[in-house]
Amino acid sequence: MSKMHFLHLGKQPIANGFLNQEQFDDEFFYNLSVGFDEETCLVTQLDYVKPELMFNEDYAYRGSMSKTMVNHFSEFSKSFKNRINKPNILEIGSNDGVFLKNWDKKNTFAVEPCANFAKETNDLGYKTYCDFWNRNLAEKIGQENGYMDLIFAANCICHIPDLDETFSAVESLLKPHGLFVFEDPSLASMINNNSYDQIYDEHPHIFSVMALSKLLKRNGLEIVRVDSLSVHGGSNRIWAQKIDHNTRPDIDRYLDYERVIGLDDIECFKRFAERVAQSKEDLRNLLTRCADQDKKVISYGATSKSTTVFNYCDVGPDLISCITDTTPEKQHKYSPGMHIPILPQKDSDVFDYAFLGAWNFAEEIKKKELYFGGRFITHVPTVRIVE
Ligand code: TYD
């Protein structure tokens, strides 16, 4: 794959690597650079971080921490249940079971390389393979449980460096008319929102429909439907199946739209890189002004996205005094790289501004935080104070 470099986001740590003080000296860093592959139009990192460094027994991200996501998976599951009776299902990247819990334990299986979460869903009764997804594992799952009607993955496929291995493994485990449904942040939304913080170690790729269509095709799969979703700042849910020359895929309007905004042209990404540099300058200026005026700024949501923002923009505890988060695994630790303390949120906390680290949940957060007399700061799509 020949990648044309267009963006450098500096020295970055493991985005979900929340740590204790005694771990500061041994923290791992890498250079986060992003390129564009001319052949497939895939936007992808130049060097991938080893998956074992990110996905292990200490993994801290819990999908069920937001009501929005719990409802999102429940709604999808309900709608899918109307299509087929008692499907054989596999989820790749099942995390804490936020999707699995909508399904029957007898014929729902899961793959999850993070041992803490694989144990949790095994304990719930869902047979979970604690491993990385690949062809060997697909073969083993097929032998033990049969072929699948649905292979589902949410915010997982864009985590996997080798997409050919991933897609061919999926193809090998699907029933002839089985569906592969997966959702990940959309490249079009990232470009439109200037949300460069979608890029971090766990997201080696940010997908366009255009790139996925080519990559799936060379592994025997075709896209038959795309749903635009609002979750995670704009995602695409891709519906794919084994190539069948009798189907009439309805994806042209997505491909046309992506061509109009230039997702097949390196110039689009060069312009994006310029906007990213401007966003950094604007955020540093705003936070420095707040500090000069003795305003207390916290961050809301210890997200992977905010790891990218704070490390790229060099924002540390001098500018953001703490980060609040509801996830027990993150609380009382420090943020990766910049070492900002992470605390549970208490209603009594007094602050002037909250930076929306979880800007993708802005609506859910604003509803919850009606008591909050301060104001929010966001960098998406441009840096500003939200009244
Ligand atoms: P998410 O945006 O999914 O993060 P990532 O960038 O890592 O994919 O995660 C949201 C984080 O914010 C998660 O750690 C839970 C936390 N959170 C709160 O603390 N309070 C809230 O009200 C919500 C919605 C999320």
mmCIF file of C-alpha atoms and ligand atoms in Angstrom:
data_model
loop_
_atom_site.group_PDB
_atom_site.id
_atom_site.type_symbol
_atom_site.label_atom_id
_atom_site.label_comp_id
_atom_site.label_asym_id
_atom_site.label_seq_id
_atom_site.Cartn_x
_atom_site.Cartn_y
_atom_site.Cartn_z
ATOM 1 C CA MET A 1 0.000 0.000 0.000
ATOM 2 C CA SER A 2 1.625 3.312 -0.989
ATOM 3 C CA LYS A 3 0.452 5.992 1.424
ATOM 4 C CA MET A 4 0.709 9.724 0.722
ATOM 5 C CA HIS A 5 1.388 11.471 4.002
ATOM 6 C CA PHE A 6 -0.840 14.473 4.806
ATOM 7 C CA LEU A 7 -1.103 14.929 8.585
ATOM 8 C CA HIS A 8 1.195 14.666 11.585
ATOM 9 C CA LEU A 9 -0.403 14.730 15.052
ATOM 10 C CA GLY A 10 2.875 14.531 16.957
ATOM 11 C CA LYS A 11 4.065 12.252 19.701
ATOM 12 C CA GLN A 12 1.105 10.368 21.150
ATOM 13 C CA PRO A 13 0.600 7.836 23.970
ATOM 14 C CA ILE A 14 -1.833 4.881 24.091
ATOM 15 C CA ALA A 15 -5.171 6.736 23.900
ATOM 16 C CA ASN A 16 -6.953 4.563 26.474
ATOM 17 C CA GLY A 17 -3.790 4.022 28.542
ATOM 18 C CA PHE A 18 -4.970 5.753 31.724
ATOM 19 C CA LEU A 19 -2.210 5.470 34.277
ATOM 20 C CA ASN A 20 -1.004 5.878 37.856
ATOM 21 C CA GLN A 21 1.810 8.223 38.860
ATOM 22 C CA GLU A 22 4.301 5.386 39.229
ATOM 23 C CA GLN A 23 3.747 4.444 35.551
ATOM 24 C CA PHE A 24 4.614 7.908 34.169
ATOM 25 C CA ASP A 25 8.304 7.148 33.510
ATOM 26 C CA ASP A 26 7.606 4.014 31.453
ATOM 27 C CA GLU A 27 4.837 5.430 29.292
ATOM 28 C CA PHE A 28 4.897 4.350 25.632
ATOM 29 C CA PHE A 29 4.786 7.014 22.881
ATOM 30 C CA TYR A 30 4.724 6.821 19.090
ATOM 31 C CA ASN A 31 4.519 9.266 16.164
ATOM 32 C CA LEU A 32 0.964 9.657 14.885
ATOM 33 C CA SER A 33 1.058 10.321 11.143
ATOM 34 C CA VAL A 34 -1.729 9.805 8.671
ATOM 35 C CA GLY A 35 -1.685 9.028 4.958
ATOM 36 C CA PHE A 36 -3.950 8.473 1.960
ATOM 37 C CA ASP A 37 -3.686 5.308 -0.106
ATOM 38 C CA GLU A 38 -4.181 6.261 -3.752
ATOM 39 C CA GLU A 39 -5.200 2.787 -4.870
ATOM 40 C CA THR A 40 -8.042 2.195 -2.397
ATOM 41 C CA CYS A 41 -8.636 5.799 -1.149
ATOM 42 C CA LEU A 42 -8.182 4.468 2.401
ATOM 43 C CA VAL A 43 -7.177 7.043 5.021
ATOM 44 C CA THR A 44 -4.811 5.181 7.286
ATOM 45 C CA GLN A 45 -1.932 5.693 9.703
ATOM 46 C CA LEU A 46 1.620 5.423 8.391
ATOM 47 C CA ASP A 47 2.726 3.144 11.258
ATOM 48 C CA TYR A 48 0.361 1.030 13.286
ATOM 49 C CA VAL A 49 0.701 0.537 17.050
ATOM 50 C CA LYS A 50 0.908 -3.147 18.052
ATOM 51 C CA PRO A 51 -2.641 -4.271 18.973
ATOM 52 C CA GLU A 52 -1.415 -6.026 22.160
ATOM 53 C CA LEU A 53 -0.288 -2.653 23.557
ATOM 54 C CA MET A 54 -3.840 -1.315 23.304
ATOM 55 C CA PHE A 55 -6.175 -4.280 23.692
ATOM 56 C CA ASN A 56 -5.324 -6.287 26.796
ATOM 57 C CA GLU A 57 -6.655 -7.139 30.263
ATOM 58 C CA ASP A 58 -6.389 -3.493 31.387
ATOM 59 C CA TYR A 59 -8.628 -2.054 28.673
ATOM 60 C CA ALA A 60 -10.633 0.815 30.166
ATOM 61 C CA TYR A 61 -13.298 1.788 27.601
ATOM 62 C CA ARG A 62 -16.838 0.639 28.419
ATOM 63 C CA GLY A 63 -19.397 0.945 25.629
ATOM 64 C CA SER A 64 -22.320 0.924 28.045
ATOM 65 C CA MET A 65 -21.326 4.155 29.806
ATOM 66 C CA SER A 66 -23.669 6.222 27.676
ATOM 67 C CA LYS A 67 -27.438 5.843 27.432
ATOM 68 C CA THR A 68 -27.222 6.939 23.811
ATOM 69 C CA MET A 69 -25.155 3.866 22.927
ATOM 70 C CA VAL A 70 -27.215 1.433 25.033
ATOM 71 C CA ASN A 71 -30.364 2.602 23.205
ATOM 72 C CA HIS A 72 -28.592 2.597 19.863
ATOM 73 C CA PHE A 73 -27.705 -1.117 20.064
ATOM 74 C CA SER A 74 -31.074 -2.057 21.497
ATOM 75 C CA GLU A 75 -32.876 -0.352 18.600
ATOM 76 C CA PHE A 76 -30.703 -1.997 15.958
ATOM 77 C CA SER A 77 -31.167 -5.420 17.602
ATOM 78 C CA LYS A 78 -34.953 -4.983 17.714
ATOM 79 C CA SER A 79 -35.100 -4.076 14.046
ATOM 80 C CA PHE A 80 -32.865 -6.986 13.055
ATOM 81 C CA LYS A 81 -34.975 -9.474 15.029
ATOM 82 C CA ASN A 82 -37.845 -8.745 12.638
ATOM 83 C CA ARG A 83 -35.751 -9.868 9.679
ATOM 84 C CA ILE A 84 -34.801 -13.352 10.781
ATOM 85 C CA ASN A 85 -35.886 -15.847 13.422
ATOM 86 C CA LYS A 86 -33.212 -17.086 15.901
ATOM 87 C CA PRO A 87 -30.156 -15.980 13.919
ATOM 88 C CA ASN A 88 -26.695 -17.393 14.589
ATOM 89 C CA ILE A 89 -24.746 -14.254 15.502
ATOM 90 C CA LEU A 90 -21.140 -13.372 16.062
ATOM 91 C CA GLU A 91 -19.974 -10.039 17.389
ATOM 92 C CA ILE A 92 -16.362 -9.036 16.740
ATOM 93 C CA GLY A 93 -15.133 -6.735 19.528
ATOM 94 C CA SER A 94 -17.889 -7.247 22.092
ATOM 95 C CA ASN A 95 -16.406 -5.008 24.828
ATOM 96 C CA ASP A 96 -18.663 -5.091 27.933
ATOM 97 C CA GLY A 97 -21.568 -6.746 26.093
ATOM 98 C CA VAL A 98 -23.544 -3.593 25.297
ATOM 99 C CA PHE A 99 -24.729 -5.176 22.007
ATOM 100 C CA LEU A 100 -24.685 -8.860 23.085
ATOM 101 C CA LYS A 101 -27.102 -8.272 25.952
ATOM 102 C CA ASN A 102 -29.902 -7.771 23.413
ATOM 103 C CA TRP A 103 -29.529 -11.348 22.142
ATOM 104 C CA ASP A 104 -30.141 -14.949 23.121
ATOM 105 C CA LYS A 105 -27.117 -16.533 24.850
ATOM 106 C CA LYS A 106 -27.582 -19.876 23.047
ATOM 107 C CA ASN A 107 -26.738 -18.709 19.546
ATOM 108 C CA THR A 108 -24.820 -15.478 20.074
ATOM 109 C CA PHE A 109 -21.024 -15.656 20.140
ATOM 110 C CA ALA A 110 -18.340 -13.074 20.604
ATOM 111 C CA VAL A 111 -14.699 -12.250 20.003
ATOM 112 C CA GLU A 112 -12.942 -9.890 22.389
ATOM 113 C CA PRO A 113 -9.165 -9.664 22.852
ATOM 114 C CA CYS A 114 -9.388 -7.668 26.105
ATOM 115 C CA ALA A 115 -9.375 -10.388 28.789
ATOM 116 C CA ASN A 116 -11.207 -8.286 31.408
ATOM 117 C CA PHE A 117 -14.210 -7.842 29.108
ATOM 118 C CA ALA A 118 -14.062 -11.352 27.588
ATOM 119 C CA LYS A 119 -14.364 -12.691 31.138
ATOM 120 C CA GLU A 120 -17.262 -10.366 31.879
ATOM 121 C CA THR A 121 -19.338 -11.523 28.885
ATOM 122 C CA ASN A 122 -18.346 -15.191 29.352
ATOM 123 C CA ASP A 123 -19.597 -14.854 32.931
ATOM 124 C CA LEU A 124 -22.862 -13.448 31.578
ATOM 125 C CA GLY A 125 -23.238 -16.653 29.528
ATOM 126 C CA TYR A 126 -22.166 -15.451 26.049
ATOM 127 C CA LYS A 127 -19.443 -17.714 24.644
ATOM 128 C CA THR A 128 -16.621 -15.204 24.114
ATOM 129 C CA TYR A 129 -13.322 -16.047 22.417
ATOM 130 C CA CYS A 130 -10.561 -13.989 24.006
ATOM 131 C CA ASP A 131 -8.468 -13.453 20.903
ATOM 132 C CA PHE A 132 -7.796 -11.170 17.934
ATOM 133 C CA TRP A 133 -10.005 -11.672 14.899
ATOM 134 C CA ASN A 134 -8.357 -13.546 12.009
ATOM 135 C CA ARG A 135 -8.917 -16.423 9.569
ATOM 136 C CA ASN A 136 -7.737 -19.149 11.986
ATOM 137 C CA LEU A 137 -10.137 -17.968 14.649
ATOM 138 C CA ALA A 138 -12.997 -17.751 12.121
ATOM 139 C CA GLU A 139 -12.353 -21.361 11.140
ATOM 140 C CA LYS A 140 -12.369 -22.494 14.774
ATOM 141 C CA ILE A 141 -15.599 -20.605 15.527
ATOM 142 C CA GLY A 142 -17.224 -22.094 12.409
ATOM 143 C CA GLN A 143 -16.284 -25.637 13.437
ATOM 144 C CA GLU A 144 -17.597 -25.174 16.966
ATOM 145 C CA ASN A 145 -20.747 -23.132 16.299
ATOM 146 C CA GLY A 146 -21.577 -23.296 12.574
ATOM 147 C CA TYR A 147 -21.781 -20.516 9.985
ATOM 148 C CA MET A 148 -23.306 -17.131 10.883
ATOM 149 C CA ASP A 149 -26.465 -15.306 9.755
ATOM 150 C CA LEU A 150 -25.063 -12.061 11.124
ATOM 151 C CA ILE A 151 -21.539 -10.964 11.876
ATOM 152 C CA PHE A 152 -21.725 -7.644 13.686
ATOM 153 C CA ALA A 153 -19.029 -5.204 14.775
ATOM 154 C CA ALA A 154 -19.331 -1.695 16.186
ATOM 155 C CA ASN A 155 -16.342 0.604 16.441
ATOM 156 C CA CYS A 156 -14.061 -2.344 15.974
ATOM 157 C CA ILE A 157 -13.217 -2.980 12.322
ATOM 158 C CA CYS A 158 -11.458 0.402 12.040
ATOM 159 C CA HIS A 159 -9.285 -0.828 14.953
ATOM 160 C CA ILE A 160 -7.772 -3.662 12.923
ATOM 161 C CA PRO A 161 -4.643 -2.960 10.857
ATOM 162 C CA ASP A 162 -4.969 -5.839 8.337
ATOM 163 C CA LEU A 163 -8.287 -5.359 6.561
ATOM 164 C CA ASP A 164 -7.762 -8.070 3.924
ATOM 165 C CA GLU A 165 -7.273 -10.689 6.655
ATOM 166 C CA THR A 166 -10.292 -9.288 8.524
ATOM 167 C CA PHE A 167 -12.693 -9.258 5.587
ATOM 168 C CA SER A 168 -11.640 -12.639 4.177
ATOM 169 C CA ALA A 169 -12.120 -14.152 7.664
ATOM 170 C CA VAL A 170 -15.637 -12.662 7.783
ATOM 171 C CA GLU A 171 -16.404 -13.979 4.291
ATOM 172 C CA SER A 172 -15.336 -17.487 5.311
ATOM 173 C CA LEU A 173 -17.722 -17.612 8.299
ATOM 174 C CA LEU A 174 -20.914 -16.183 6.749
ATOM 175 C CA LYS A 175 -23.808 -18.342 5.592
ATOM 176 C CA PRO A 176 -24.468 -17.885 1.825
ATOM 177 C CA HIS A 177 -27.027 -15.104 2.512
ATOM 178 C CA GLY A 178 -25.538 -14.027 5.836
ATOM 179 C CA LEU A 179 -24.950 -10.349 6.564
ATOM 180 C CA PHE A 180 -21.860 -8.561 7.779
ATOM 181 C CA VAL A 181 -23.002 -5.347 9.479
ATOM 182 C CA PHE A 182 -20.436 -3.006 10.940
ATOM 183 C CA GLU A 183 -20.319 0.611 12.005
ATOM 184 C CA ASP A 184 -17.401 2.985 12.469
ATOM 185 C CA PRO A 185 -16.818 6.749 12.425
ATOM 186 C CA SER A 186 -17.222 8.139 8.913
ATOM 187 C CA LEU A 187 -14.440 9.910 7.079
ATOM 188 C CA ALA A 188 -16.918 12.365 5.534
ATOM 189 C CA SER A 189 -18.073 13.411 9.031
ATOM 190 C CA MET A 190 -14.503 13.767 10.232
ATOM 191 C CA ILE A 191 -13.645 16.022 7.299
ATOM 192 C CA ASN A 192 -16.852 18.070 7.642
ATOM 193 C CA ASN A 193 -16.485 18.458 11.448
ATOM 194 C CA ASN A 194 -12.717 18.973 11.547
ATOM 195 C CA SER A 195 -12.809 16.210 14.145
ATOM 196 C CA TYR A 196 -9.189 15.159 13.780
ATOM 197 C CA ASP A 197 -9.483 13.604 17.252
ATOM 198 C CA GLN A 198 -11.140 10.585 15.629
ATOM 199 C CA ILE A 199 -7.548 9.668 14.802
ATOM 200 C CA TYR A 200 -5.640 7.839 17.546
ATOM 201 C CA ASP A 201 -3.783 4.554 17.983
ATOM 202 C CA GLU A 202 -6.979 2.476 18.074
ATOM 203 C CA HIS A 203 -8.253 3.999 14.841
ATOM 204 C CA PRO A 204 -5.570 3.084 12.308
ATOM 205 C CA HIS A 205 -8.159 3.754 9.575
ATOM 206 C CA ILE A 206 -11.019 6.216 9.164
ATOM 207 C CA PHE A 207 -13.384 4.731 6.601
ATOM 208 C CA SER A 208 -15.112 6.161 3.576
ATOM 209 C CA VAL A 209 -17.747 4.027 1.845
ATOM 210 C CA MET A 210 -15.597 4.344 -1.272
ATOM 211 C CA ALA A 211 -12.534 2.716 0.336
ATOM 212 C CA LEU A 212 -14.571 0.028 2.074
ATOM 213 C CA SER A 213 -16.319 -0.879 -1.134
ATOM 214 C CA LYS A 214 -12.952 -1.609 -2.824
ATOM 215 C CA LEU A 215 -11.459 -3.446 0.150
ATOM 216 C CA LEU A 216 -14.528 -5.616 0.710
ATOM 217 C CA LYS A 217 -14.812 -6.461 -2.984
ATOM 218 C CA ARG A 218 -11.301 -7.845 -3.201
ATOM 219 C CA ASN A 219 -12.242 -10.199 -0.357
ATOM 220 C CA GLY A 220 -15.462 -11.546 -1.860
ATOM 221 C CA LEU A 221 -17.891 -9.151 -0.145
ATOM 222 C CA GLU A 222 -20.046 -6.297 -1.427
ATOM 223 C CA ILE A 223 -21.842 -3.428 0.265
ATOM 224 C CA VAL A 224 -25.610 -3.672 -0.170
ATOM 225 C CA ARG A 225 -26.726 -0.865 2.099
ATOM 226 C CA VAL A 226 -25.316 2.058 4.086
ATOM 227 C CA ASP A 227 -26.998 3.831 7.015
ATOM 228 C CA SER A 228 -25.773 7.241 8.158
ATOM 229 C CA LEU A 229 -25.725 7.332 11.933
ATOM 230 C CA SER A 230 -25.330 10.262 14.287
ATOM 231 C CA VAL A 231 -23.388 8.300 16.944
ATOM 232 C CA HIS A 232 -19.697 8.930 17.581
ATOM 233 C CA GLY A 233 -19.843 12.236 15.766
ATOM 234 C CA GLY A 234 -21.160 10.700 12.536
ATOM 235 C CA SER A 235 -20.744 7.033 11.605
ATOM 236 C CA ASN A 236 -21.647 4.752 8.739
ATOM 237 C CA ARG A 237 -23.335 1.418 9.284
ATOM 238 C CA ILE A 238 -22.249 -0.795 6.419
ATOM 239 C CA TRP A 239 -24.301 -3.820 5.381
ATOM 240 C CA ALA A 240 -22.263 -6.284 3.309
ATOM 241 C CA GLN A 241 -22.743 -9.803 2.028
ATOM 242 C CA LYS A 242 -20.998 -12.318 -0.184
ATOM 243 C CA ILE A 243 -20.829 -11.028 -3.755
ATOM 244 C CA ASP A 244 -24.006 -12.073 -5.513
ATOM 245 C CA HIS A 245 -24.503 -10.831 -9.049
ATOM 246 C CA ASN A 246 -28.287 -10.802 -8.593
ATOM 247 C CA THR A 247 -28.346 -8.095 -5.902
ATOM 248 C CA ARG A 248 -28.807 -4.402 -6.709
ATOM 249 C CA PRO A 249 -26.759 -2.490 -4.131
ATOM 250 C CA ASP A 250 -28.090 0.971 -3.369
ATOM 251 C CA ILE A 251 -24.938 2.875 -2.476
ATOM 252 C CA ASP A 252 -24.325 5.199 -5.415
ATOM 253 C CA ARG A 253 -25.578 8.312 -3.638
ATOM 254 C CA TYR A 254 -22.990 7.734 -0.863
ATOM 255 C CA LEU A 255 -20.202 7.277 -3.390
ATOM 256 C CA ASP A 256 -21.315 10.371 -5.339
ATOM 257 C CA TYR A 257 -21.439 12.469 -2.164
ATOM 258 C CA GLU A 258 -17.969 11.332 -1.112
ATOM 259 C CA ARG A 259 -16.599 12.234 -4.552
ATOM 260 C CA VAL A 260 -18.220 15.681 -4.331
ATOM 261 C CA ILE A 261 -16.473 16.440 -1.048
ATOM 262 C CA GLY A 262 -13.220 15.071 -2.460
ATOM 263 C CA LEU A 263 -12.570 11.915 -0.464
ATOM 264 C CA ASP A 264 -10.765 10.478 -3.501
ATOM 265 C CA ASP A 265 -8.379 13.413 -3.749
ATOM 266 C CA ILE A 266 -5.295 14.079 -1.605
ATOM 267 C CA GLU A 267 -5.936 17.851 -1.913
ATOM 268 C CA CYS A 268 -9.029 17.465 0.294
ATOM 269 C CA PHE A 269 -6.834 15.985 3.032
ATOM 270 C CA LYS A 270 -4.136 18.638 2.677
ATOM 271 C CA ARG A 271 -6.792 21.308 3.266
ATOM 272 C CA PHE A 272 -8.067 19.323 6.250
ATOM 273 C CA ALA A 273 -4.518 19.292 7.707
ATOM 274 C CA GLU A 274 -4.424 23.109 7.452
ATOM 275 C CA ARG A 275 -7.713 23.368 9.375
ATOM 276 C CA VAL A 276 -6.367 20.995 12.023
ATOM 277 C CA ALA A 277 -3.308 23.214 12.568
ATOM 278 C CA GLN A 278 -5.631 26.227 12.914
ATOM 279 C CA SER A 279 -7.784 24.358 15.435
ATOM 280 C CA LYS A 280 -4.710 23.701 17.580
ATOM 281 C CA GLU A 281 -3.739 27.359 17.569
ATOM 282 C CA ASP A 282 -7.294 28.460 18.409
ATOM 283 C CA LEU A 283 -7.701 25.977 21.260
ATOM 284 C CA ARG A 284 -4.379 26.916 22.843
ATOM 285 C CA ASN A 285 -5.273 30.624 22.587
ATOM 286 C CA LEU A 286 -8.695 30.127 24.172
ATOM 287 C CA LEU A 287 -7.443 27.959 27.049
ATOM 288 C CA THR A 288 -4.497 30.264 27.714
ATOM 289 C CA ARG A 289 -6.885 33.237 27.885
ATOM 290 C CA CYS A 290 -9.028 31.328 30.425
ATOM 291 C CA ALA A 291 -5.930 30.540 32.534
ATOM 292 C CA ASP A 292 -4.804 34.193 32.408
ATOM 293 C CA GLN A 293 -8.233 35.203 33.748
ATOM 294 C CA ASP A 294 -8.066 32.556 36.536
ATOM 295 C CA LYS A 295 -11.018 30.661 35.087
ATOM 296 C CA LYS A 296 -11.217 27.009 36.088
ATOM 297 C CA VAL A 297 -11.557 24.737 33.051
ATOM 298 C CA ILE A 298 -12.224 21.025 33.381
ATOM 299 C CA SER A 299 -12.783 18.446 30.645
ATOM 300 C CA TYR A 300 -15.952 16.342 30.383
ATOM 301 C CA GLY A 301 -15.305 12.703 29.371
ATOM 302 C CA ALA A 302 -11.874 11.044 29.457
ATOM 303 C CA THR A 303 -12.114 10.026 25.822
ATOM 304 C CA SER A 304 -9.517 8.606 23.461
ATOM 305 C CA LYS A 305 -10.360 11.594 21.297
ATOM 306 C CA SER A 306 -9.249 13.996 24.014
ATOM 307 C CA THR A 307 -5.945 12.102 24.289
ATOM 308 C CA THR A 308 -5.252 13.121 20.686
ATOM 309 C CA VAL A 309 -6.366 16.724 21.278
ATOM 310 C CA PHE A 310 -4.466 17.312 24.512
ATOM 311 C CA ASN A 311 -1.221 15.726 23.295
ATOM 312 C CA TYR A 312 -1.328 17.357 19.874
ATOM 313 C CA CYS A 313 -2.202 20.780 21.327
ATOM 314 C CA ASP A 314 0.100 20.397 24.363
ATOM 315 C CA VAL A 315 -2.723 20.932 26.855
ATOM 316 C CA GLY A 316 -1.805 19.793 30.368
ATOM 317 C CA PRO A 317 -2.970 20.346 33.962
ATOM 318 C CA ASP A 318 -1.923 24.028 33.725
ATOM 319 C CA LEU A 319 -4.800 24.599 31.261
ATOM 320 C CA ILE A 320 -7.304 21.827 32.169
ATOM 321 C CA SER A 321 -7.382 21.149 35.906
ATOM 322 C CA CYS A 322 -9.088 17.742 35.770
ATOM 323 C CA ILE A 323 -11.176 15.442 33.590
ATOM 324 C CA THR A 324 -14.444 13.961 34.856
ATOM 325 C CA ASP A 325 -15.637 10.554 33.730
ATOM 326 C CA THR A 326 -18.245 8.030 34.864
ATOM 327 C CA THR A 327 -16.087 4.967 34.020
ATOM 328 C CA PRO A 328 -14.753 3.335 37.219
ATOM 329 C CA GLU A 329 -11.685 1.986 35.350
ATOM 330 C CA LYS A 330 -10.615 5.554 34.423
ATOM 331 C CA GLN A 331 -11.319 7.340 37.707
ATOM 332 C CA HIS A 332 -8.447 8.330 40.044
ATOM 333 C CA LYS A 333 -5.949 7.750 37.252
ATOM 334 C CA TYR A 334 -4.194 10.234 34.958
ATOM 335 C CA SER A 335 -4.800 10.987 31.305
ATOM 336 C CA PRO A 336 -2.349 9.447 28.818
ATOM 337 C CA GLY A 337 0.610 11.649 27.926
ATOM 338 C CA MET A 338 -0.448 14.931 29.535
ATOM 339 C CA HIS A 339 -1.224 13.412 32.972
ATOM 340 C CA ILE A 340 -4.341 15.380 33.816
ATOM 341 C CA PRO A 341 -6.120 13.828 36.857
ATOM 342 C CA ILE A 342 -9.377 11.971 36.157
ATOM 343 C CA LEU A 343 -12.132 12.206 38.757
ATOM 344 C CA PRO A 344 -15.718 11.086 39.200
ATOM 345 C CA GLN A 345 -18.055 13.994 38.808
ATOM 346 C CA LYS A 346 -19.609 15.495 41.897
ATOM 347 C CA ASP A 347 -22.398 17.988 41.582
ATOM 348 C CA SER A 348 -20.569 20.204 44.044
ATOM 349 C CA ASP A 349 -17.559 20.715 41.770
ATOM 350 C CA VAL A 350 -17.207 24.329 40.831
ATOM 351 C CA PHE A 351 -15.712 25.295 37.497
ATOM 352 C CA ASP A 352 -16.166 27.977 34.874
ATOM 353 C CA TYR A 353 -15.900 25.989 31.663
ATOM 354 C CA ALA A 354 -16.009 22.334 30.670
ATOM 355 C CA PHE A 355 -14.182 21.278 27.518
ATOM 356 C CA LEU A 356 -16.314 18.682 25.747
ATOM 357 C CA GLY A 357 -13.903 15.754 25.483
ATOM 358 C CA ALA A 358 -17.010 13.668 24.695
ATOM 359 C CA TRP A 359 -18.427 16.216 22.194
ATOM 360 C CA ASN A 360 -20.137 13.324 20.406
ATOM 361 C CA PHE A 361 -22.433 12.967 23.454
ATOM 362 C CA ALA A 362 -23.078 16.718 23.752
ATOM 363 C CA GLU A 363 -26.865 16.343 23.698
ATOM 364 C CA GLU A 364 -26.917 13.622 26.388
ATOM 365 C CA ILE A 365 -24.479 15.609 28.540
ATOM 366 C CA LYS A 366 -26.299 18.937 28.224
ATOM 367 C CA LYS A 367 -29.572 17.258 29.262
ATOM 368 C CA LYS A 368 -27.899 15.709 32.305
ATOM 369 C CA GLU A 369 -25.998 18.797 33.368
ATOM 370 C CA LEU A 370 -28.837 21.281 33.630
ATOM 371 C CA TYR A 371 -27.490 22.359 37.028
ATOM 372 C CA PHE A 372 -24.205 23.336 35.381
ATOM 373 C CA GLY A 373 -23.933 27.078 35.583
ATOM 374 C CA GLY A 374 -20.722 27.241 33.571
ATOM 375 C CA ARG A 375 -20.330 26.876 29.884
ATOM 376 C CA PHE A 376 -18.924 24.336 27.493
ATOM 377 C CA ILE A 377 -15.918 24.704 25.239
ATOM 378 C CA THR A 378 -15.716 22.653 22.075
ATOM 379 C CA HIS A 379 -13.286 22.380 19.162
ATOM 380 C CA VAL A 380 -15.823 20.779 16.794
ATOM 381 C CA PRO A 381 -16.258 21.984 14.108
ATOM 382 C CA THR A 382 -14.399 25.115 15.251
ATOM 383 C CA VAL A 383 -12.987 26.147 18.618
ATOM 384 C CA ARG A 384 -15.557 28.150 20.591
ATOM 385 C CA ILE A 385 -17.458 28.630 23.835
ATOM 386 C CA VAL A 386 -20.938 27.095 23.640
ATOM 387 C CA GLU A 387 -23.452 29.256 25.476
HETATM 388 P P1 TYD B 1 -16.481 8.043 23.793
HETATM 389 O O1 TYD B 1 -16.853 9.360 23.249
HETATM 390 O O2 TYD B 1 -17.184 6.863 23.315
HETATM 391 O O3 TYD B 1 -14.936 7.886 23.740
HETATM 392 P P2 TYD B 1 -13.771 7.532 22.778
HETATM 393 O O4 TYD B 1 -13.238 8.824 22.237
HETATM 394 O O5 TYD B 1 -12.805 6.878 23.730
HETATM 395 O O6 TYD B 1 -14.343 6.619 21.746
HETATM 396 O O7 TYD B 1 -16.554 8.024 25.386
HETATM 397 C C1 TYD B 1 -17.204 8.868 26.184
HETATM 398 C C2 TYD B 1 -16.519 8.877 27.524
HETATM 399 O O8 TYD B 1 -17.189 9.863 28.300
HETATM 400 C C3 TYD B 1 -16.617 7.587 28.300
HETATM 401 O O9 TYD B 1 -15.421 7.379 29.033
HETATM 402 C C4 TYD B 1 -17.763 7.804 29.267
HETATM 403 C C5 TYD B 1 -17.722 9.280 29.483
HETATM 404 N N1 TYD B 1 -19.013 9.887 29.740
HETATM 405 C C6 TYD B 1 -19.222 10.551 30.959
HETATM 406 O O10 TYD B 1 -18.319 10.610 31.806
HETATM 407 N N2 TYD B 1 -20.434 11.135 31.177
HETATM 408 C C7 TYD B 1 -21.428 11.087 30.264
HETATM 409 O O11 TYD B 1 -22.519 11.634 30.506
HETATM 410 C C8 TYD B 1 -21.211 10.417 29.017
HETATM 411 C C9 TYD B 1 -22.277 10.378 27.975
HETATM 412 C C10 TYD B 1 -19.977 9.839 28.792
#
